[in-house]
Tab-separated table of C-alpha atoms and ligand atoms in Angstrom:
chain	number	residue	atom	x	y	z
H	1	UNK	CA	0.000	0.000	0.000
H	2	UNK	CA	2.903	2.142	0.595
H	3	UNK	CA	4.400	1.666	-2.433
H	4	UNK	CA	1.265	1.987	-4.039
H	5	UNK	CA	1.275	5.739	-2.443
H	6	UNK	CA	4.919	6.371	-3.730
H	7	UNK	CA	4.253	5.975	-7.351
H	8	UNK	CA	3.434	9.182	-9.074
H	9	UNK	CA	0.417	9.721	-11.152
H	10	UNK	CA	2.281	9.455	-14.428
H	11	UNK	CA	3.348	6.020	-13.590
H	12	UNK	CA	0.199	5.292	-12.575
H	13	UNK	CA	-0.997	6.359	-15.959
H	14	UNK	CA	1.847	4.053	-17.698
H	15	UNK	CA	0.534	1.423	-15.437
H	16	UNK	CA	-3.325	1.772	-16.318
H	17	UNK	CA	-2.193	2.638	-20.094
H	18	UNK	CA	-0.084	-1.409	-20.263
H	19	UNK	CA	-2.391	-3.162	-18.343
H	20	UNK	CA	-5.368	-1.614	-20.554
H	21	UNK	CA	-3.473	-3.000	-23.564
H	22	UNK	CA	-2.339	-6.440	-21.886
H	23	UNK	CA	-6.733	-6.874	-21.233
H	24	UNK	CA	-7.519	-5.831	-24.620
H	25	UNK	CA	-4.672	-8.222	-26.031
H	26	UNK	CA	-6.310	-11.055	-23.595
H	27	UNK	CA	-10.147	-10.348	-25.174
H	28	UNK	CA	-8.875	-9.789	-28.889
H	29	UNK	CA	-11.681	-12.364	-30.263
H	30	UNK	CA	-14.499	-11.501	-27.612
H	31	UNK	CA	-14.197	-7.877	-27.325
H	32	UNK	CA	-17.592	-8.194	-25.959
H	33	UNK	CA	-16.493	-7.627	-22.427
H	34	UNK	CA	-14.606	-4.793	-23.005
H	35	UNK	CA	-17.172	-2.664	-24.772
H	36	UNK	CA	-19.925	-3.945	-22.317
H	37	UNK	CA	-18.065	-3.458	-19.134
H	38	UNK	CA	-14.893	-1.239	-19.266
H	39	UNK	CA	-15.870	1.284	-22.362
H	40	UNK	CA	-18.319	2.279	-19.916
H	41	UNK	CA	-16.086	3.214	-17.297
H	42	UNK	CA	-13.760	5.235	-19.895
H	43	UNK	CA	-17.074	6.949	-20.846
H	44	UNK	CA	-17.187	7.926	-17.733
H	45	UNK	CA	-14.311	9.314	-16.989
H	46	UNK	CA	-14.463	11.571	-20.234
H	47	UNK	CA	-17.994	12.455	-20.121
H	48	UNK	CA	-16.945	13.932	-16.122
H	49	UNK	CA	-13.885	15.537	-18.044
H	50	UNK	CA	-16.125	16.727	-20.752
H	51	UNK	CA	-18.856	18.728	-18.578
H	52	UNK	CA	-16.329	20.581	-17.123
H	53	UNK	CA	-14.812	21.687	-20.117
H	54	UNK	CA	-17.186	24.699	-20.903
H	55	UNK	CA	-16.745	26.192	-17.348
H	56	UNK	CA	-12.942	25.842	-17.509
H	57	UNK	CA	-12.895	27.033	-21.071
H	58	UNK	CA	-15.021	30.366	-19.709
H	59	UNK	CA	-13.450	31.465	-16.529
H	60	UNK	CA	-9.515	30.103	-16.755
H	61	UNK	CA	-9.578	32.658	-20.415
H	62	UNK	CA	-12.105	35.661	-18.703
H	63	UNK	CA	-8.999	35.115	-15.985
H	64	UNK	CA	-6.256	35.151	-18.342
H	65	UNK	CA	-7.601	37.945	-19.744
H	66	UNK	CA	-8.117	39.625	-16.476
H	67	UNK	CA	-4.678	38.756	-15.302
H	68	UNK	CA	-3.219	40.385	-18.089
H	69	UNK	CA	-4.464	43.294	-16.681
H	70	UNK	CA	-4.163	45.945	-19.787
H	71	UNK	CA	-5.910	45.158	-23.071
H	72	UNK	CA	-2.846	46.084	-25.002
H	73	UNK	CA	-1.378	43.435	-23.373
H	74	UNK	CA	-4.295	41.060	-24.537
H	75	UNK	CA	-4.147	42.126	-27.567
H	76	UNK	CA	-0.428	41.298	-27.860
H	77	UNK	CA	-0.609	37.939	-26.452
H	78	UNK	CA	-3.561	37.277	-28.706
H	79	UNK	CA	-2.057	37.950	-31.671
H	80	UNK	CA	1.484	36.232	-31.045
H	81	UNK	CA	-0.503	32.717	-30.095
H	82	UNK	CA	-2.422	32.826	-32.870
H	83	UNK	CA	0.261	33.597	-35.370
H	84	UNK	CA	2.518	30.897	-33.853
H	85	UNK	CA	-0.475	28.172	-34.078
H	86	UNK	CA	-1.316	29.036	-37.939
H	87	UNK	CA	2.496	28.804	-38.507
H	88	UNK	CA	2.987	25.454	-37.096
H	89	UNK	CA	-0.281	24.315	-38.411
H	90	UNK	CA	0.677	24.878	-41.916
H	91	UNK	CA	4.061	23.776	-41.578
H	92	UNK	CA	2.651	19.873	-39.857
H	93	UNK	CA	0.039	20.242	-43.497
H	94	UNK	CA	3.402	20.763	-45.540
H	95	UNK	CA	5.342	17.489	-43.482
H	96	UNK	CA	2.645	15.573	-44.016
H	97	UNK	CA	1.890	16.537	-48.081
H	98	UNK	CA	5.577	15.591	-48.466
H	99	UNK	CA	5.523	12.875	-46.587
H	100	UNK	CA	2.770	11.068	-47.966
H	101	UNK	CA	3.729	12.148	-51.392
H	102	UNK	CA	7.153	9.721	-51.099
H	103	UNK	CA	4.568	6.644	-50.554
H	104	UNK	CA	2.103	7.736	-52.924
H	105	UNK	CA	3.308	4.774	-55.357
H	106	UNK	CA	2.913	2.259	-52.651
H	107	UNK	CA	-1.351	2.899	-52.539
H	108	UNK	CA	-3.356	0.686	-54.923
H	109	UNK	CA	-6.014	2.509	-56.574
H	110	UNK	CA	-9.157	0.280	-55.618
H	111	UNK	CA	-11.462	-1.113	-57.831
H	112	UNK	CA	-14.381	0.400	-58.204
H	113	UNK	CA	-16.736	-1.816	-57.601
H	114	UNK	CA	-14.871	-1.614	-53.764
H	115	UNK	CA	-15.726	1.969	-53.837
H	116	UNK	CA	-18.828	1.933	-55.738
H	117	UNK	CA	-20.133	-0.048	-52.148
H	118	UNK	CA	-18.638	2.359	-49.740
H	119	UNK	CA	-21.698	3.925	-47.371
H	120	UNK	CA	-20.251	6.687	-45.543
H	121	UNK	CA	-22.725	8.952	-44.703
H	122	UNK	CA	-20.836	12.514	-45.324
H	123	UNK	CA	-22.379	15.061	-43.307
H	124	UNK	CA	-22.139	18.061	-45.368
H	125	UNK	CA	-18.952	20.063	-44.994
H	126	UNK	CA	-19.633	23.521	-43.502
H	127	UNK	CA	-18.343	26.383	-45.436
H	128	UNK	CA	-15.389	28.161	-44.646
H	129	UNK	CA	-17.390	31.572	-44.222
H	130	UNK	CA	-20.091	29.561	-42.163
H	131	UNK	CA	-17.129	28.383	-39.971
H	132	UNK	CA	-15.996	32.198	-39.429
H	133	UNK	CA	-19.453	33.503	-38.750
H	134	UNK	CA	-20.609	30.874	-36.657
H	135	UNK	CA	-17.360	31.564	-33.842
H	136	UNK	CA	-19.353	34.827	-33.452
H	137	UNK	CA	-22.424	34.198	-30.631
H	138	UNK	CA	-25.867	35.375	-31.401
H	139	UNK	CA	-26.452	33.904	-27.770
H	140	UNK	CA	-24.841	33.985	-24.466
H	141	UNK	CA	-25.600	30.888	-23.413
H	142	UNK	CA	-26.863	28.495	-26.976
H	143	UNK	CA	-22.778	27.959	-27.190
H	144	UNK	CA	-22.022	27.046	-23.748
H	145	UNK	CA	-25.285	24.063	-23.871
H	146	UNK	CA	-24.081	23.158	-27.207
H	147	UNK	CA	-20.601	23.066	-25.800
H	148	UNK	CA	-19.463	24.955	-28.426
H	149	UNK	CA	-15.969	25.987	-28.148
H	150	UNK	CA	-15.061	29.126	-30.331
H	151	UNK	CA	-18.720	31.292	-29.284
H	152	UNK	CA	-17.551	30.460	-25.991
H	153	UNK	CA	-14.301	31.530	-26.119
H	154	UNK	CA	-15.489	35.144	-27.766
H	155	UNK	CA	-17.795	35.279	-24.807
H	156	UNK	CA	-14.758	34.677	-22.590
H	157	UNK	CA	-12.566	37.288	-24.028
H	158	UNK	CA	-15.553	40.113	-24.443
H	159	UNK	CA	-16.582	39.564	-20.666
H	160	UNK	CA	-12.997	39.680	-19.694
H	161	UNK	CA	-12.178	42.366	-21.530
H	162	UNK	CA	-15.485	43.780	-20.704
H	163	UNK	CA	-14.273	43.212	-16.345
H	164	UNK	CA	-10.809	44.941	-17.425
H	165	UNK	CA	-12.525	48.200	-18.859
H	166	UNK	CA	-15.209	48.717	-16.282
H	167	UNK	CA	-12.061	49.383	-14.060
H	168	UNK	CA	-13.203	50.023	-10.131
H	169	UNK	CA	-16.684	48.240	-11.159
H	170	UNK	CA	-15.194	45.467	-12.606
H	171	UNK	CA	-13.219	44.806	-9.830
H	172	UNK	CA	-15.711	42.514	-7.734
H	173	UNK	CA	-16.491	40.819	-10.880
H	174	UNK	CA	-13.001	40.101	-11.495
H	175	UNK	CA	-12.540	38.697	-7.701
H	176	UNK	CA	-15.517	36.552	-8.289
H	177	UNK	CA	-14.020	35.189	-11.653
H	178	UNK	CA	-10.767	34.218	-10.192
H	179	UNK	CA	-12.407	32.485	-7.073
H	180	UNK	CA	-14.615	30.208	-9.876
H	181	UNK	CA	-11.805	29.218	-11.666
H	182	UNK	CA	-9.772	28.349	-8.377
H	183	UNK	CA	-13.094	25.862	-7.456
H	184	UNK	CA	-13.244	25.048	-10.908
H	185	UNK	CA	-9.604	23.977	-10.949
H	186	UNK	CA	-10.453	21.976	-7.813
H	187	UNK	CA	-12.750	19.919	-9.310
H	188	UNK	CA	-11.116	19.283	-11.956
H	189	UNK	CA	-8.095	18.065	-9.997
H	190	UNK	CA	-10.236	15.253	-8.502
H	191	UNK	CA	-11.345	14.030	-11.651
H	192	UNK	CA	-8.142	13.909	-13.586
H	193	UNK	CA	-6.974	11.756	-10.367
H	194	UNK	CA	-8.871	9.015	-11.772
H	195	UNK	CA	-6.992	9.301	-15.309
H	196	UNK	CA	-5.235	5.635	-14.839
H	197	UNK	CA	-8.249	3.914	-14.427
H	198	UNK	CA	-10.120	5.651	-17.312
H	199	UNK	CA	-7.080	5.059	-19.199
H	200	UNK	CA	-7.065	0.881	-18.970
H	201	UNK	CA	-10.634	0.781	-19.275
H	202	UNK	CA	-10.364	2.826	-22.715
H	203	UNK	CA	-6.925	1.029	-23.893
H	204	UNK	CA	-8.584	-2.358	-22.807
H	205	UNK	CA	-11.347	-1.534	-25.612
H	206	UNK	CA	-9.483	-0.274	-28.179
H	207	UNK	CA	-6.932	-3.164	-28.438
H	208	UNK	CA	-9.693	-5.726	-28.086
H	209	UNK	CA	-12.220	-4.057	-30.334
H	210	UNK	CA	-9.589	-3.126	-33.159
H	211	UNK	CA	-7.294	-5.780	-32.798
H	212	UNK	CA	-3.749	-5.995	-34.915
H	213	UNK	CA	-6.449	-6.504	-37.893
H	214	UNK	CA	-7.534	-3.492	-38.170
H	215	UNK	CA	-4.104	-1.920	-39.038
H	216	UNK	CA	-4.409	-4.825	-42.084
H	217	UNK	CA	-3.956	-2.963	-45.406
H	218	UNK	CA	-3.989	0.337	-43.808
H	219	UNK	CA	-0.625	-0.141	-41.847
H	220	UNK	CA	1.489	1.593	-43.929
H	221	UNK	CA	-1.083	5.066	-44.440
H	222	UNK	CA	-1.132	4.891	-40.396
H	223	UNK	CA	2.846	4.700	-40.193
H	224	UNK	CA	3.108	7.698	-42.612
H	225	UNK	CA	0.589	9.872	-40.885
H	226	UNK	CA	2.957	8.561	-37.505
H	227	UNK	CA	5.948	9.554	-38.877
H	228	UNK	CA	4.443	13.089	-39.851
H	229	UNK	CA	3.528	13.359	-36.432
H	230	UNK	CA	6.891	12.020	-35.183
H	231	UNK	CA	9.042	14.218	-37.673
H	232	UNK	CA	6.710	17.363	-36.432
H	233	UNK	CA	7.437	17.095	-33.058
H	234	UNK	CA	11.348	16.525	-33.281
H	235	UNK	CA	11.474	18.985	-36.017
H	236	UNK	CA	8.904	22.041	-34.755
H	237	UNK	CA	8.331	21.130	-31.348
H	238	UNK	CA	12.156	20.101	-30.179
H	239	UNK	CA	14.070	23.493	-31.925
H	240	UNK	CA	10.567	25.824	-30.238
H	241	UNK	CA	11.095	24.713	-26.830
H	242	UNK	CA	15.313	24.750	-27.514
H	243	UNK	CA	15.310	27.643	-28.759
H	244	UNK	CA	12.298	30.103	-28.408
H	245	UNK	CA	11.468	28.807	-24.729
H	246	UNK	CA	15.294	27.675	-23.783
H	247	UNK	CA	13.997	24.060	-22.227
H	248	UNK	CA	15.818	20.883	-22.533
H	249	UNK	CA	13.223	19.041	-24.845
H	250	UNK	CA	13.966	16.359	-22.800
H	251	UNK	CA	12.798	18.063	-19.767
H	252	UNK	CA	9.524	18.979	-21.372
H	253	UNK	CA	8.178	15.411	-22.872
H	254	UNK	CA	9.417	14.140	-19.598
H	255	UNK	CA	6.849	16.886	-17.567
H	256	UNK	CA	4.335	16.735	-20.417
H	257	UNK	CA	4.196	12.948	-20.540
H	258	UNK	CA	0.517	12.590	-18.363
H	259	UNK	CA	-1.239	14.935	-20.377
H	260	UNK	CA	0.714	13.728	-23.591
H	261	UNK	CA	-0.794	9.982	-22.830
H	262	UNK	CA	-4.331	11.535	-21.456
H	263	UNK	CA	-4.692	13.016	-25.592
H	264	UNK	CA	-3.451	9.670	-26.686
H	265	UNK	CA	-6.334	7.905	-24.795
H	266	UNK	CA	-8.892	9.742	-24.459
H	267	UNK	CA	-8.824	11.450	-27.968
H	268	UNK	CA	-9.599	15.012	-26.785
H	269	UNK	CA	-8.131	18.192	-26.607
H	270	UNK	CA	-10.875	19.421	-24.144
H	271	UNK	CA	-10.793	16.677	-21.653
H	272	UNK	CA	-6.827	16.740	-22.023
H	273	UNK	CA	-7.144	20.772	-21.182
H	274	UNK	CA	-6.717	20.537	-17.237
H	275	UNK	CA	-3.970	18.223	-17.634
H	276	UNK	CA	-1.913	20.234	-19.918
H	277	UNK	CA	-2.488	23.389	-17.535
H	278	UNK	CA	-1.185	21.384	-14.915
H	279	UNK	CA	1.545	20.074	-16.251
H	280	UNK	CA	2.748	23.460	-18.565
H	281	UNK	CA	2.059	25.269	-15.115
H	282	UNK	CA	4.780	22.813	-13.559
H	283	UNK	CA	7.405	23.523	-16.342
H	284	UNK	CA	6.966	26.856	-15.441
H	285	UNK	CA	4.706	28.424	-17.982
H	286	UNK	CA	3.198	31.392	-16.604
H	287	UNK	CA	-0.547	30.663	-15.039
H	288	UNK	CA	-2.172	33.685	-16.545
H	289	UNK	CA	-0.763	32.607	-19.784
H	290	UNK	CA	-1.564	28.930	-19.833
H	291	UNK	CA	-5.124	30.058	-18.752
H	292	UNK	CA	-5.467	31.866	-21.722
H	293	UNK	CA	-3.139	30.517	-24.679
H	294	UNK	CA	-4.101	26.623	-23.548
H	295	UNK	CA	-7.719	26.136	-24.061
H	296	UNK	CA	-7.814	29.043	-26.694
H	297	UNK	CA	-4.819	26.080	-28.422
H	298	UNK	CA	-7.153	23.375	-27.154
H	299	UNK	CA	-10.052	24.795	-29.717
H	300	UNK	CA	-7.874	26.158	-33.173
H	301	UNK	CA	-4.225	25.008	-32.845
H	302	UNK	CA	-4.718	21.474	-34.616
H	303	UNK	CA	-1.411	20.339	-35.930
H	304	UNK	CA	-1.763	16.628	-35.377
H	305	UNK	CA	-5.184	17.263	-37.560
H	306	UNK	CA	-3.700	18.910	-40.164
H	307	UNK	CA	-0.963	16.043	-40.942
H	308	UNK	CA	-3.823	13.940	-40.675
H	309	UNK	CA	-5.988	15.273	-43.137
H	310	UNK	CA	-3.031	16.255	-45.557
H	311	UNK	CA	-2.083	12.572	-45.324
H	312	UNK	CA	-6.010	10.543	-45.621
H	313	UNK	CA	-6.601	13.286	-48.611
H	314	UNK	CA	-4.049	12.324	-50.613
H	315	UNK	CA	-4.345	8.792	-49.836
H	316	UNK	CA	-8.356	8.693	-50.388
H	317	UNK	CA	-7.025	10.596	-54.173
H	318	UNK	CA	-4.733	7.862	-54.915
H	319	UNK	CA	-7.678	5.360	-54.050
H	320	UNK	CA	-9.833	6.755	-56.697
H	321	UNK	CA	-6.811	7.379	-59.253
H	322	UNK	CA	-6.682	10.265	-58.746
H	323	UNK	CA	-3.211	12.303	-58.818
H	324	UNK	CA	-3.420	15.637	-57.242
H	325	UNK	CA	-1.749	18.431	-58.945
H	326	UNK	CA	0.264	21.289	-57.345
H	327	UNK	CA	-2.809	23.723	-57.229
H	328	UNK	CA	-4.446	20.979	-54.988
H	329	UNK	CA	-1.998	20.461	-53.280
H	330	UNK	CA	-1.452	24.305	-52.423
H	331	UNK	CA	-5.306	24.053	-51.593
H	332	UNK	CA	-5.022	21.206	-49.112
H	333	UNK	CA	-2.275	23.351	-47.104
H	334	UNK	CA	-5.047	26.232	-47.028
H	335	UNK	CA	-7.965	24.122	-46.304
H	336	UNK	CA	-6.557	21.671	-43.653
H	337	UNK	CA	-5.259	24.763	-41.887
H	338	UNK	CA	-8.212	26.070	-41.982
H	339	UNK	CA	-9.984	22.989	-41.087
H	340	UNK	CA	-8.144	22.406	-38.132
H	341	UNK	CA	-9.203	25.603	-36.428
H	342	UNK	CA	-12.601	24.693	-36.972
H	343	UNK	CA	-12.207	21.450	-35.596
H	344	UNK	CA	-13.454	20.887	-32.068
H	345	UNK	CA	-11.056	19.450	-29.465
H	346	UNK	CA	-13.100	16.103	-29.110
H	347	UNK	CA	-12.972	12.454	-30.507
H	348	UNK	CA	-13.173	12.265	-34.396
H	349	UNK	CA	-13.996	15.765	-35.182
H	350	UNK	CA	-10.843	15.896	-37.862
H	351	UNK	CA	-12.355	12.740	-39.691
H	352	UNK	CA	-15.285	15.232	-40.179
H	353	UNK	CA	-13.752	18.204	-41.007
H	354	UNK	CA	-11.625	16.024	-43.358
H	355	UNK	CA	-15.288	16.429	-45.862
H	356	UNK	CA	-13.899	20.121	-46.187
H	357	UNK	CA	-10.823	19.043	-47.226
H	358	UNK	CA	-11.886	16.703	-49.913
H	359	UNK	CA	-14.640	18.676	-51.152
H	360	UNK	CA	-12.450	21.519	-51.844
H	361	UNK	CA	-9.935	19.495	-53.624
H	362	UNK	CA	-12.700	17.674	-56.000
H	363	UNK	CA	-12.144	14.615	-54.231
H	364	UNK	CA	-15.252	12.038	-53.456
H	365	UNK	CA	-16.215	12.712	-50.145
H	366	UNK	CA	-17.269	9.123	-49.753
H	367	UNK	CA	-13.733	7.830	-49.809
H	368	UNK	CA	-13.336	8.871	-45.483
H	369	UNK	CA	-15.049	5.526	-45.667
H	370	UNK	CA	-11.698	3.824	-46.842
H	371	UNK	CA	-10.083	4.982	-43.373
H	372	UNK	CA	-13.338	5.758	-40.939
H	373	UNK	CA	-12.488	2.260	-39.267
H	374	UNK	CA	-9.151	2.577	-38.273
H	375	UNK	CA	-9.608	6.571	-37.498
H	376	UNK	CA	-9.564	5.717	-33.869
H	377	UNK	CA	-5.780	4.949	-34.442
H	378	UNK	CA	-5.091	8.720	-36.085
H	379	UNK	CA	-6.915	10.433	-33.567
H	380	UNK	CA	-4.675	8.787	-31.126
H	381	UNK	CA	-1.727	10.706	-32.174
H	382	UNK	CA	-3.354	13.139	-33.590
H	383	UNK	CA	-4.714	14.862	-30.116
H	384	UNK	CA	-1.231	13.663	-28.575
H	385	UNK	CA	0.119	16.446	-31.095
H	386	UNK	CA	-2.688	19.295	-30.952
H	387	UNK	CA	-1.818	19.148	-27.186
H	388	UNK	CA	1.757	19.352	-27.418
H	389	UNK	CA	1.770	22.085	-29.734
H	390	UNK	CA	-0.258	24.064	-27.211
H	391	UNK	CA	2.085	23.587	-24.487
H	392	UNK	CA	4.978	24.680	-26.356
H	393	UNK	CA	3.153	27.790	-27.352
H	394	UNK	CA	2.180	28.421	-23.747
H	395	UNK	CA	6.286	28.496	-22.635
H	396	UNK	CA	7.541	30.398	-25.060
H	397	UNK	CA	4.818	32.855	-24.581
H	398	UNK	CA	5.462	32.931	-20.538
H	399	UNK	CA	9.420	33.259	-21.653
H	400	UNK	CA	8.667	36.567	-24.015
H	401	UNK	CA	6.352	37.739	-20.849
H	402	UNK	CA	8.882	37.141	-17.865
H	403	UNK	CA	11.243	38.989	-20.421
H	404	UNK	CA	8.785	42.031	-20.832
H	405	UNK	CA	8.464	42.113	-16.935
H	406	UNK	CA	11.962	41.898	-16.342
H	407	UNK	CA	12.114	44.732	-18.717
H	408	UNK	CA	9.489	46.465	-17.340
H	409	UNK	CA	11.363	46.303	-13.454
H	410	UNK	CA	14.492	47.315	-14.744
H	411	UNK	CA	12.701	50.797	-16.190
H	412	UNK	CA	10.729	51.589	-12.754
W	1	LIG	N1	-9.552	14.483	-31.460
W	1	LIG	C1	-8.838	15.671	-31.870
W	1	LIG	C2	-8.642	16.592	-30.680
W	1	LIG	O1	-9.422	16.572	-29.769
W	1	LIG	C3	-9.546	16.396	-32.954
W	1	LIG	C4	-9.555	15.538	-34.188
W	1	LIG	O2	-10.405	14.671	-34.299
W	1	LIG	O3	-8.662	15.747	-35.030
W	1	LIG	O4	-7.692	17.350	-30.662
């Protein structure tokens, strides 16, 4: 029992994530347990993660913003996250176009009578203008019932700013705000305690429902989208935190690994959100800027999604013989960047926004049939990478604040 108490919770994780695997190994041809008895559990676990994602979404950004204490200084922060997420978003599009495009001869073109039976339902792709209108609220509270992500975080950042410019007024409000968020934070703490056992229950099912089969044909399109993912975080994630943030990238996997293999798991930027505060807040990212440049990450900085899609659209092309020239290409970068910010941080959102990608590149829809089954498997690694990319915007930006403060001292 001791011992028990001495292990950490990331071991604990590792622990729950092994034996999860080991179970699902052990019920490979009657998975039947699994989904009847631990999915359950794991459903659990996220749907407890999930309902707290709108309140932590809404007061740890209205206390970001509040923290930041001038608007100019919003304003500034707001604009350097963002540029640094559409950066390394298109970037992890451009790995993963080249990527796949070395393998490209390695994908058969199917017949078509194989596609000619393929049923997935597309649900219609939303515009790109109906993306950027819709992050704009017609309703204070339709978004946060709907749970969804970019209305809510306008909301956050109007109210904030709203607290910030009401000045003596706002100051109650702004008390209030940070004492919510502390609670909320609270909560949350006691929930992401149970992470190892949601873990092996969700592991369990996955191996046992999926089984080595269902990598079958599709291995080798799952090892390229991997290797985009691996590639993106040596290349872009390894020289950011060396050298805009000045961490050992060792150091950093090493204190992101629970909320690296909470993403991997659970498949969800939002339920990974509290995590990755935690642990960004323990490398010594700045709270007022995790607060704010994590879950704002969490909802448009998609990098793992954007490899993803980069990598199923050309392989869904190659499927229906079709070879992509440069002009699509150019319009995949812009689209799966794009897509990614309008992706929502939960489970299989990318394979939906992927519609966008193929519409706009004349390619059947349909074909997200071809890899729906095994999209479990992306998502995986996917999230893992939307998450990380977060954090490693989060420490740089503390680094250029701690800088400006420094700064700041030295002048007063
Ligand atoms: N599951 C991913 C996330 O939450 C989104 C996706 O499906 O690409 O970050």
């Amino acid at each position: 029992m001791k011992f028990a108490k001495k292990l950490s919770l990331p071991v604990w994780i590792f622990i729950g994530m092994f034996a999860g695997i080991l179970v699902g190994l052990c019920f490979l041809k009657n998975p039947a347990f699994t989904t009847d008895y631990l999915k359950p559990i794991g459903t659990i676990y996220i749907n407890l993660l999930k309902f707290l994602v709108v309140p932590v979404v809404l007061f740890s950004i209205m206390d970001g913003v509040i923290s930041l204490k001038d608007l100019r200084r919003v304003g500034s922060v707001g604009i350097k996250t963002f540029v640094y997420y559409m950066v390394t978003t298109a970037v992890a599009v451009v790995i993963g176009l080249i990527l796949v495009s070395c393998f490209k001869g390695a994908f058969p073109a199917l017949p078509s009578a194989e596609l000619s039976e393929l049923t997935y339902e597309a649900k219609e792709a939303p515009k790109i203008m109906d993306v950027i209108v819709g992050i704009f609220p017609d309703n204070l509270f339709a978004p946060m019932v709907k749970a969804d992500m970019l209305p809510v975080i306008v909301i956050a950042i109007l109210l904030g700013a709203g607290i910030l410019s009401a000045g003596e007024k706002g100051e109650k409000i702004a008390e209030l705000v940070n004492c919510m968020n502390e609670v909320i934070m609270r909560v949350l703490m006691m929930i992401v305690k149970l992470t190892p056992v949601g873990v092996f229950c969700l592991m369990a099912n996955v191996v046992a429902v999926n089984g080595p089969e269902i990598i079958g044909t599709l291995a080798l399109v799952i090892g390229i989208a991997y290797m985009g993912y691996i590639l993106h975080v040596v290349l872009v994630y390894g020289s950011s935190v060396r050298l805009l943030s000045g961490m050992s990238p060792i150091k950093f996997f090493k204190g992101l690994a629970p909320a690296m293999i909470c993403a991997f798991t659970t498949t969800s930027s939002n339920a990974t959100l509290p995590l990755n505060i935690e642990c960004c807040n323990k490398l010594g990212a700045e709270p007022e800027i995790s607060s704010f440049v994590l879950p704002l990450g969490a909802t448009i900085n998609m990098d793992g999604t954007a490899i993803y899609q980069a990598v199923a659209a050309v392989f869904i092309a190659c499927c229906y013989g079709i070879d992509l020239t440069f002009a699509q290409l150019a319009t995949i970068v812009l689209t799966a960047t794009l897509a990614s910010v309008g992706t929502a941080g939960v489970s299989g959102a990318g394979m939906i926004m992927l519609a966008m990608v193929l519409t706009s590149i004349g390619v059947p829809v349909e074909g997200i049939a071809i890899i729906a089954g095994v999209d479990k498997i992306f998502d995986m690694g996917r999230t893992t990478l939307n998450i990380t990319g977060d954090a490693t915007c989060a420490l740089w930006i503390s680094k250029l604040e701690r800088r400006r403060k420094a700064k700041a001292n030295i002048q007063a």
